Amino acid sequence: MQKAETVLGIVESKSKSDKHYKFDRLYRNLFNPDFYLQAYGKIYAKEGNMTKGTDEETIDGFGMKKVNEVIELMKNEQYHFKPVRRVYIPKRDGSKRPLGIPSFYDKLIQEISRSILEAIYEPKFSKSSHGFRPNRSCHTALKQVKREWTGIKWVIEGDIKGFFDNINHETLLNILNENIHDGRFLELIKRMLEAGYMEDWVFQKTYSGTPQGGIISPILANIYLNKLDEFVENVLIPKYETNKKKRKMNPIYNRINGKMVRLSKKIDDLKSSDPIRQELINEYQLLEIERRNHKVLDEMDSDFVRVKYVRYADDFIIGVIGSKELTEQIKREVAEFLTTELKLTLSEEKTLITNFKNPVKFLGYEMYIHDSNTYLVKKSNGRISRAVNGIPRLMVPREAITRKLERFTRNGKAVHRKELTNLDIAEIVSIYASEVRGLYNYYRMADNVANQMNRFKHYHRTSLVKTIAVKMRKSVAKVRQKYEVDGTIGIVIKRKAPKDDLIYKYYNDGFSKNDYVGNANDSDDQLPNVNKYSGRNGIVKRLMANKCEICETDDTDESYEVHHVRKLKDLKKKYKDKKPPFWVEMMISRNRKTLVLCKSCHIKLHKNKL
């Protein structure tokens, strides 16, 4: 059988070269063991795989024997998805959010199906879609706004009611059927959608929505909303955008500019000693100041219309250069399309139309158009012009940082975190450092990132010091003195030569604005992109070596399995004060959460006899 990477590369190539290609014989890829190994290599490291689904199975014990059992069920079309185990996790506002925990082997099938769907649909997706896609992110969506939304006047902030729970199964399958003519593969997707969930051990059928916690859910959502992308880009934009290349000149600006041209000629004709010349120069300078209060182009030009669109998952915004009435009409047409074609509802209360001079919230940022008559630059020809003129600005919302600080502050003062005081100091410092680094990385495109992040760091760093102080039963001043490393809080763990010392320290590299985002999916190369799918990772190579990493049995007829642990640090803690078994020493020394074992050794391990 062909390697999974080769098959996916060919599928992607066909989709790129022919947008209307009808794919068949996709289901037979579920008979190919290499697809299972590739899928396993992609998802094996996630901690959630050690959580039991409704079938009580986890990733532990994965091996080719189980893969072959699943393939036999697939060949006989007898594989059925287990109901998702539903649990509830607390939200910030005190309510609870449902979370689905699928069976591990259901996840494996979903990952294979996801990779096939991605190869088919990724070349077809809009460049304005950024959620859950390779090489795309919140940052690429925000960059598109900064790059393309100059001069936007009105913004529609789209909000779809309960999108992921209300995806219509029949509509989704009809959309898939436009490009996939394989009844067995579509039936497999249908079974995923209708698997249902277990709550308090009572089965609940699912009539709409995508699988809770499902690996395949994001791409199914993108396939569904790609219809909205096509409607906006292929229907609304051509319908309302005008062919006019630019707005007409602003008559007020033109009038002032004309006066300045005539005055300039008079000034040039007069001698420098003429007292009237200085009066004309003063008049010219006053006109120049007045001219800056008016745009060069007429913002009210009804013959110049532009419509822009950006979507991240179910969050979308539409920008309009045009009248508010036109913007309201576009909103109505989007709402009607969602209702009639996709069986979704646009929230009237939350779908706002905002003048872009006011802040618009999108992906955790605030955005607005920036105009300035005083922020000026001198061009190469010597002329003075406005440095910013209708350019979108991205800002960190102050309330976002305030919410983040709730965890570390009380009554306006930084406090320690009790839940961390049982950890090693190196772990505490690492947790705090990763938190501030992660927050900065997300907001690094904002114009005010330095101001808001320094505010966050002041409280956050003090909370770190107080947490260490409580753990070590020392004063804050003594902690600052003892754990100072390179101008910040940290710890150095000495090691014998030739090993280098281990250094753990709090983030101290500054918060400069950085809006660089690598260009994603810009290539029009029609060749199969096999690099995206290529390469077996280490765990798959180790499994396929058919050798037990404990007893070193290498019998090709033996059944080999992979032993998994949720977190390696849990093993380290368990055996911190006592000698660990050989298999634990091996995992810790190799810094691995997995061991490839023969069946016999795996059974002994779980019986504590290894």
XYZ file of C-alpha atoms in Angstrom:
610
model
C 0.000 0.000 0.000
C 1.073 3.584 -0.611
C 2.384 5.718 2.216
C -0.231 8.033 3.747
C 1.902 11.082 2.876
C 1.909 10.115 -0.816
C -1.853 9.577 -0.948
C -2.597 12.890 0.793
C -0.188 14.739 -1.470
C -1.938 13.367 -4.569
C -5.379 14.256 -3.170
C -4.237 17.815 -2.431
C -2.717 18.158 -5.911
C -5.980 17.091 -7.567
C -7.960 19.518 -5.424
C -5.620 22.394 -6.349
C -5.687 21.671 -10.096
C -9.453 21.115 -10.325
C -11.711 22.835 -7.785
C -14.676 20.755 -8.984
C -12.952 17.353 -8.860
C -15.185 14.596 -7.439
C -13.268 12.386 -5.018
C -14.196 8.718 -4.711
C -12.562 5.640 -3.159
C -11.521 7.612 -0.081
C -12.878 5.057 2.375
C -10.333 2.436 1.319
C -7.602 4.567 2.912
C -9.043 3.388 6.253
C -7.638 -0.064 5.337
C -4.093 1.323 5.141
C -2.094 0.814 8.403
C 0.199 3.717 7.526
C -2.702 6.171 7.965
C -3.182 4.865 11.525
C 0.508 5.192 12.334
C 0.601 8.733 10.931
C -2.499 9.676 12.937
C -1.084 8.096 16.091
C 2.194 9.998 15.661
C 0.225 13.230 15.391
C -1.902 12.859 18.529
C -0.063 10.467 20.869
C 1.606 13.168 23.018
C -1.618 14.846 24.172
C -2.408 14.271 27.842
C -6.132 13.873 27.139
C -5.433 10.508 25.478
C -4.914 9.043 28.955
C -8.473 10.014 29.946
C -10.962 7.179 29.533
C -13.914 7.506 27.192
C -17.197 5.660 27.596
C -15.488 2.425 26.459
C -12.944 2.715 29.335
C -10.098 2.619 26.753
C -7.097 4.968 26.655
C -4.092 5.275 24.346
C -2.085 2.957 26.616
C -1.381 -0.342 24.877
C -1.563 1.017 21.326
C 0.002 -1.360 18.828
C -0.389 -2.946 15.403
C -2.633 -5.699 16.781
C -5.281 -3.125 17.730
C -4.792 -1.257 14.446
C -5.476 -4.473 12.501
C -8.596 -5.131 14.593
C -9.943 -1.663 13.699
C -9.091 -2.181 10.009
C -11.080 -5.442 9.960
C -14.094 -3.604 11.393
C -13.650 -0.915 8.738
C -13.494 -3.466 5.919
C -16.748 -4.996 7.105
C -18.271 -1.525 7.693
C -18.855 -2.511 11.298
C -16.933 0.233 13.078
C -19.302 2.290 15.222
C -18.354 5.402 17.164
C -18.870 5.363 20.902
C -20.894 8.095 22.593
C -18.735 10.907 23.914
C -18.405 11.087 27.703
C -19.670 14.512 28.703
C -18.210 16.372 31.671
C -18.555 19.991 32.734
C -15.734 22.429 33.425
C -16.158 25.780 35.209
C -16.143 29.053 33.226
C -14.856 32.424 34.425
C -18.388 33.727 35.063
C -19.214 30.838 37.400
C -21.258 28.821 34.880
C -20.105 25.507 33.427
C -19.146 24.538 29.897
C -19.774 21.025 28.547
C -16.685 19.119 27.424
C -16.731 15.908 25.431
C -14.220 13.091 25.982
C -14.198 10.707 22.987
C -12.821 7.185 22.921
C -9.147 7.083 21.862
C -9.761 4.914 18.791
C -12.590 7.225 17.741
C -10.015 10.040 17.942
C -7.677 8.023 15.763
C -10.345 7.533 13.060
C -11.285 11.196 13.301
C -7.638 12.237 12.797
C -7.369 10.057 9.669
C -10.632 11.487 8.317
C -9.500 15.013 9.195
C -6.234 14.599 7.254
C -8.160 13.395 4.178
C -10.663 16.267 4.392
C -7.841 18.778 4.882
C -6.090 17.553 1.723
C -9.351 17.970 -0.228
C -10.603 21.276 1.173
C -7.545 23.272 2.224
C -6.820 24.361 -1.388
C -10.474 25.417 -1.748
C -10.734 27.513 1.410
C -10.828 31.295 1.250
C -7.741 33.391 2.023
C -9.981 35.309 4.423
C -10.529 32.214 6.593
C -7.945 31.802 9.364
C -9.288 29.525 12.108
C -7.965 25.963 12.630
C -5.939 25.942 9.417
C -2.280 25.098 8.713
C 0.023 28.142 8.886
C -2.872 30.404 9.875
C -3.825 31.865 13.221
C -5.437 34.778 15.024
C -2.348 36.788 14.088
C -2.750 36.175 10.343
C -6.396 37.285 10.607
C -5.392 40.470 12.438
C -2.604 41.117 9.947
C -5.117 40.921 7.099
C -7.184 43.620 8.819
C -4.135 45.872 9.230
C -3.057 45.315 5.631
C -6.383 45.599 3.800
C -8.804 47.617 5.927
C -7.397 51.129 5.498
C -10.220 53.646 5.148
C -12.994 51.278 6.307
C -15.913 53.280 7.681
C -18.409 50.722 9.053
C -17.851 47.262 10.564
C -20.324 44.403 10.980
C -19.318 42.302 14.003
C -20.809 38.904 13.171
C -22.125 36.627 15.925
C -23.733 33.283 15.053
C -25.934 31.817 17.798
C -24.462 28.575 19.173
C -22.676 27.768 15.933
C -20.896 24.517 16.832
C -24.030 23.074 18.472
C -26.320 24.027 15.584
C -24.508 22.758 12.496
C -27.200 20.961 10.519
C -26.107 17.380 9.754
C -28.070 17.048 6.529
C -26.756 20.362 5.204
C -23.166 19.428 6.106
C -23.413 16.047 4.378
C -24.888 17.723 1.283
C -21.944 20.145 1.221
C -19.488 17.245 1.514
C -21.326 15.387 -1.246
C -20.513 18.196 -3.695
C -16.872 17.092 -3.757
C -16.924 13.600 -2.242
C -18.663 10.818 -4.165
C -17.879 7.989 -1.770
C -20.932 6.703 0.074
C -18.949 4.693 2.610
C -16.757 7.650 3.598
C -19.796 9.924 3.939
C -21.538 7.254 6.020
C -18.486 7.200 8.314
C -18.761 10.986 8.785
C -22.482 10.604 9.444
C -21.785 8.016 12.158
C -19.309 10.425 13.789
C -21.927 13.182 13.824
C -24.649 10.979 15.271
C -22.579 9.147 17.900
C -24.272 11.073 20.720
C -22.976 11.517 24.256
C -23.287 9.981 27.701
C -24.228 12.197 30.632
C -24.564 10.546 34.058
C -24.463 7.277 32.080
C -27.629 8.174 30.173
C -27.289 8.155 26.379
C -28.299 11.348 24.568
C -28.636 11.384 20.781
C -27.135 14.297 18.805
C -29.375 15.809 16.125
C -27.124 18.735 15.214
C -23.615 20.042 15.836
C -20.175 18.509 15.422
C -18.615 15.900 17.776
C -17.831 17.440 21.176
C -14.088 17.424 21.762
C -13.676 15.877 18.330
C -10.468 16.284 16.347
C -12.524 16.484 13.169
C -14.913 19.203 14.406
C -12.798 22.256 13.406
C -12.399 21.246 9.762
C -16.065 20.264 9.479
C -16.932 23.723 10.825
C -14.652 25.353 8.239
C -16.169 23.285 5.413
C -19.612 24.400 6.593
C -18.754 28.107 6.880
C -16.779 28.074 3.646
C -20.216 28.490 2.081
C -20.519 31.805 3.936
C -17.046 32.810 2.694
C -18.072 32.030 -0.893
C -21.323 33.971 -0.517
C -19.583 37.096 0.779
C -16.675 36.961 -1.690
C -18.477 35.717 -4.805
C -21.903 37.344 -4.361
C -21.902 40.306 -1.979
C -18.540 41.856 -2.853
C -19.067 41.779 -6.667
C -22.651 42.998 -6.130
C -21.787 46.099 -4.109
C -18.172 47.046 -4.849
C -17.805 49.704 -7.542
C -15.210 49.709 -10.329
C -14.068 53.186 -9.409
C -10.372 53.015 -8.486
C -10.421 55.799 -5.914
C -12.703 58.376 -4.306
C -13.236 61.757 -5.948
C -11.312 64.707 -4.574
C -12.669 66.494 -1.504
C -14.043 69.868 -2.775
C -13.135 71.665 0.479
C -9.566 70.339 0.307
C -9.403 71.316 -3.373
C -10.611 74.855 -2.640
C -8.020 75.394 0.103
C -5.304 73.804 -1.991
C -6.185 76.122 -4.914
C -5.829 79.180 -2.673
C -2.421 77.920 -1.526
C -1.226 77.439 -5.124
C -2.262 80.991 -6.051
C -0.636 82.441 -2.916
C 2.550 80.507 -3.632
C 2.811 82.106 -7.082
C 2.299 85.582 -5.596
C 4.953 84.937 -2.946
C 7.441 83.809 -5.585
C 6.848 86.987 -7.604
C 7.594 89.320 -4.676
C 11.003 90.312 -3.449
C 12.116 89.078 -0.044
C 12.229 92.648 1.268
C 8.604 93.362 0.350
C 6.508 93.538 3.597
C 3.443 92.149 1.776
C 5.395 88.949 1.063
C 5.597 88.059 4.798
C 1.854 88.679 5.180
C 1.179 86.262 2.309
C 3.536 83.671 3.846
C 1.605 83.912 7.143
C -1.682 83.497 5.267
C -0.238 80.485 3.404
C 0.822 78.806 6.683
C -2.650 79.299 8.175
C -4.221 77.695 5.097
C -1.775 74.794 5.384
C -2.927 74.145 8.968
C -6.581 74.387 7.889
C -5.986 71.972 4.983
C -4.743 69.291 7.395
C -8.210 69.205 8.977
C -9.679 67.886 5.722
C -9.075 64.658 3.826
C -7.670 64.787 0.285
C -10.417 62.451 -0.931
C -14.151 62.760 -0.363
C -15.194 60.258 2.317
C -18.832 60.756 1.316
C -18.264 59.684 -2.294
C -21.244 57.350 -2.871
C -19.725 56.049 -6.113
C -16.780 54.478 -4.277
C -17.725 51.294 -2.360
C -15.477 48.588 -0.902
C -16.369 45.500 1.148
C -13.771 43.556 3.189
C -14.202 40.262 5.029
C -12.201 38.255 7.605
C -13.285 35.107 9.460
C -11.730 33.102 12.283
C -13.837 29.992 13.002
C -17.353 31.332 13.725
C -16.139 34.898 14.449
C -16.298 37.116 11.378
C -16.196 40.818 10.595
C -17.217 42.670 7.434
C -15.792 46.119 6.726
C -17.561 48.576 4.443
C -16.442 51.775 2.732
C -19.891 53.131 2.012
C -23.039 54.286 3.766
C -24.515 52.896 6.964
C -27.661 52.012 5.005
C -25.586 49.839 2.662
C -23.898 48.196 5.667
C -27.306 47.381 7.176
C -28.405 45.880 3.853
C -25.306 43.645 3.760
C -26.009 42.529 7.319
C -29.588 41.571 6.365
C -28.404 39.572 3.355
C -25.808 37.699 5.439
C -28.463 36.891 8.051
C -30.855 35.650 5.349
C -28.149 33.477 3.741
C -27.229 31.883 7.077
C -30.881 31.125 7.827
C -31.955 29.787 4.441
C -28.785 28.035 3.256
C -26.973 26.983 6.441
C -29.860 26.761 8.957
C -28.026 29.128 11.325
C -29.150 32.275 13.128
C -27.301 35.574 13.245
C -27.749 37.115 16.695
C -29.515 40.466 16.288
C -28.405 41.603 19.745
C -24.720 40.745 19.358
C -24.232 41.399 15.643
C -23.361 45.073 15.798
C -22.714 47.725 13.176
C -19.962 50.010 14.471
C -18.373 53.136 13.078
C -14.722 52.114 12.745
C -13.596 55.273 14.508
C -14.894 53.492 17.634
C -13.291 50.303 19.034
C -14.340 46.985 17.479
C -13.566 43.788 19.420
C -12.151 40.917 17.404
C -10.102 37.921 18.611
C -9.358 39.512 21.979
C -8.029 42.758 20.474
C -9.644 46.163 20.075
C -9.367 47.740 16.622
C -10.220 51.162 15.277
C -9.305 53.502 12.423
C -6.576 55.979 13.320
C -6.590 59.463 11.815
C -4.238 62.206 12.923
C -3.827 65.762 11.659
C -0.862 66.428 13.938
C 1.254 63.268 13.504
C 3.232 64.350 10.432
C 6.205 63.073 8.439
C 8.455 64.687 5.856
C 8.560 62.817 2.543
C 11.591 62.497 0.264
C 10.288 65.323 -1.961
C 10.214 67.655 1.047
C 6.429 67.720 1.435
C 4.817 67.281 4.841
C 1.972 64.747 5.048
C -0.060 62.828 7.627
C 1.755 59.714 8.841
C -1.504 57.923 9.654
C -4.565 58.310 7.512
C -7.360 55.801 8.036
C -4.985 53.038 9.153
C -6.389 50.305 11.476
C -4.795 50.199 14.924
C -4.696 47.116 17.134
C -4.845 47.563 20.903
C -4.762 45.384 24.021
C -8.083 45.989 25.822
C -7.395 47.200 29.356
C -10.143 44.953 30.726
C -8.424 41.890 29.197
C -5.345 42.492 31.339
C -7.544 43.269 34.356
C -9.275 39.870 33.956
C -5.918 38.107 33.678
C -4.758 39.801 36.877
C -7.751 38.534 38.885
C -5.884 35.276 39.428
C -2.847 37.026 40.956
C -4.353 39.987 42.811
C -6.800 40.782 45.572
C -8.028 44.274 46.488
C -5.528 45.805 44.100
C -2.481 43.992 45.526
C -0.514 41.021 44.242
C -1.012 37.781 46.216
C 0.676 34.379 46.315
C -0.837 31.298 44.642
C -1.452 28.598 47.189
C -1.882 25.854 44.597
C 1.749 26.268 43.462
C 3.495 26.259 46.833
C 4.009 22.456 46.803
C 5.990 22.615 43.557
C 9.748 23.018 43.192
C 10.967 26.594 42.827
C 12.175 25.838 39.289
C 8.654 24.680 38.382
C 7.043 27.762 39.944
C 9.365 30.100 38.050
C 8.773 28.169 34.794
C 4.988 28.402 35.169
C 5.065 32.160 35.774
C 7.557 32.720 32.943
C 5.443 30.754 30.459
C 2.302 32.679 31.492
C 3.776 36.127 30.861
C 5.528 34.954 27.690
C 2.320 33.427 26.320
C 0.254 36.546 27.031
C 2.874 38.791 25.410
C 3.157 36.517 22.394
C -0.590 36.777 21.818
C -0.768 40.569 22.160
C 2.582 41.360 20.532
C 0.877 42.991 17.521
C -0.833 45.653 19.634
C 0.342 49.276 19.576
C 0.007 49.527 23.375
C 1.477 46.107 24.183
C 4.427 47.510 26.177
C 2.209 49.659 28.384
C -0.311 46.942 29.202
C 2.215 44.110 29.556
C 4.386 46.120 31.939
C 1.252 46.707 34.025
C 0.599 42.956 34.015
C 4.229 42.119 34.791
C 4.308 44.409 37.852
C 1.606 42.392 39.643
C 2.487 39.027 38.111
C 6.167 39.168 39.098
C 5.253 40.285 42.628
C 2.874 37.320 42.873
C 5.773 35.028 41.895
C 7.984 36.499 44.641
C 5.211 36.132 47.231
C 4.521 32.518 46.188
C 8.203 31.622 46.676
C 8.243 33.556 49.959
C 5.291 31.526 51.320
C 6.881 28.265 50.166
C 10.304 29.047 51.647
C 8.897 30.885 54.715
C 11.040 33.896 53.957
C 10.318 37.590 53.606
C 9.693 39.056 50.163
C 12.899 41.114 50.463
C 14.998 38.022 51.215
C 13.448 36.144 48.288
C 14.289 38.996 45.925
C 17.846 38.973 47.211
C 18.405 35.204 47.202
C 16.697 34.360 43.915
C 18.031 37.184 41.742
C 19.316 35.900 38.362
C 20.288 38.226 35.511
C 18.219 41.078 36.891
C 15.057 39.044 37.466
C 13.713 36.251 39.696
C 15.176 32.825 39.002
C 17.171 29.865 40.236
C 20.387 28.218 39.078
C 20.706 24.466 39.598
C 24.380 23.466 39.709
C 25.418 20.300 37.885
C 28.704 18.454 37.701
C 30.901 18.997 34.655
C 30.683 18.451 31.755
C 26.952 19.179 32.129
C 25.896 22.835 32.059
C 24.033 24.389 34.965
C 20.253 24.586 34.632
C 18.868 28.134 34.723
C 15.197 28.903 35.322
C 14.244 32.583 35.318
C 11.251 34.859 34.963
C 10.711 36.587 31.615
C 12.775 39.770 31.372
C 13.225 40.461 27.630
C 10.874 43.414 27.255
C 7.594 43.881 25.408
C 8.369 45.566 22.126
C 5.666 45.564 19.465
C 6.211 42.813 16.913
C 3.600 42.312 14.203
C 5.658 40.011 11.992
C 3.598 37.069 10.781
C 5.059 34.708 8.208
C 3.214 34.623 4.896
C 0.959 31.575 4.896
C -0.347 29.629 1.942
C 0.914 32.140 -0.612
C 2.325 29.522 -2.951
C 0.445 28.593 -6.114
C 2.621 25.525 -6.633
C 0.467 22.769 -8.125
C 2.775 19.908 -7.144
C 1.714 17.653 -4.261
C 2.863 19.198 -1.002
C 4.155 15.924 0.435
C 6.397 17.726 2.939
C 3.276 18.689 4.892
C 2.463 15.024 5.456
C 5.926 13.461 5.336
C 8.046 11.790 7.942
C 7.429 9.273 10.673
C 8.204 10.599 14.096
C 10.272 8.778 16.698
C 7.481 6.866 18.434
C 6.244 5.324 15.185
C 9.761 4.278 14.178
C 10.273 2.713 17.596
C 7.000 0.789 17.365
C 7.774 -0.446 13.847
C 11.233 -1.660 14.977
C 9.428 -4.654 16.606
C 11.687 -4.681 19.645
C 10.833 -4.543 23.348
C 12.729 -1.697 24.992
C 12.916 -3.620 28.292
C 13.644 -7.282 27.552
C 14.893 -6.507 23.993
C 12.781 -9.274 22.432
C 12.747 -8.741 18.657
C 10.439 -11.508 17.475
C 8.519 -10.294 14.416
C 5.597 -12.542 15.401
C 5.345 -10.856 18.821
C 2.684 -8.232 19.520
C 4.294 -4.957 20.608
C 2.446 -2.205 22.463
C 3.200 1.301 23.622
C 2.986 2.095 27.315
C 1.957 5.698 28.005
C 2.019 7.926 31.077
C 0.065 11.185 31.325
C 2.965 13.315 32.612
C 6.603 12.389 33.046
C 6.921 14.754 36.012
C 4.290 12.683 37.872
C 6.673 9.705 37.711
C 9.551 11.878 38.929
C 7.499 13.044 41.913
C 6.303 9.527 42.749
C 9.852 8.205 42.983
C 11.506 11.384 44.252
C 12.452 9.869 47.633
C 12.807 6.197 46.682
C 14.561 4.143 44.056
C 12.389 3.807 40.934
C 11.967 0.577 38.938
C 14.206 0.111 35.908
C 11.446 1.018 33.433
C 10.811 4.322 35.259
C 14.541 5.122 35.243
C 14.583 4.431 31.518
C 11.660 6.795 30.808
C 13.102 9.559 32.991
C 16.639 9.262 31.600
C 15.330 9.370 28.018
C 12.781 12.095 28.860
C 9.994 10.096 27.222
C 6.359 9.508 28.163
C 6.299 6.247 26.158
C 7.889 2.801 26.173
C 7.556 0.167 23.441
C 7.026 -3.191 25.162
C 6.213 -6.742 24.280
C 2.843 -7.956 25.510
C 4.399 -9.913 28.370
C 6.421 -6.960 29.717
C 3.432 -4.644 29.433
C 1.276 -6.983 31.514
C 4.049 -7.276 34.137
C 4.416 -3.502 34.270
C 0.748 -2.968 35.106
C 0.953 -5.697 37.770
C 4.032 -3.990 39.304
C 6.102 -7.086 38.548
C 8.403 -5.648 35.889
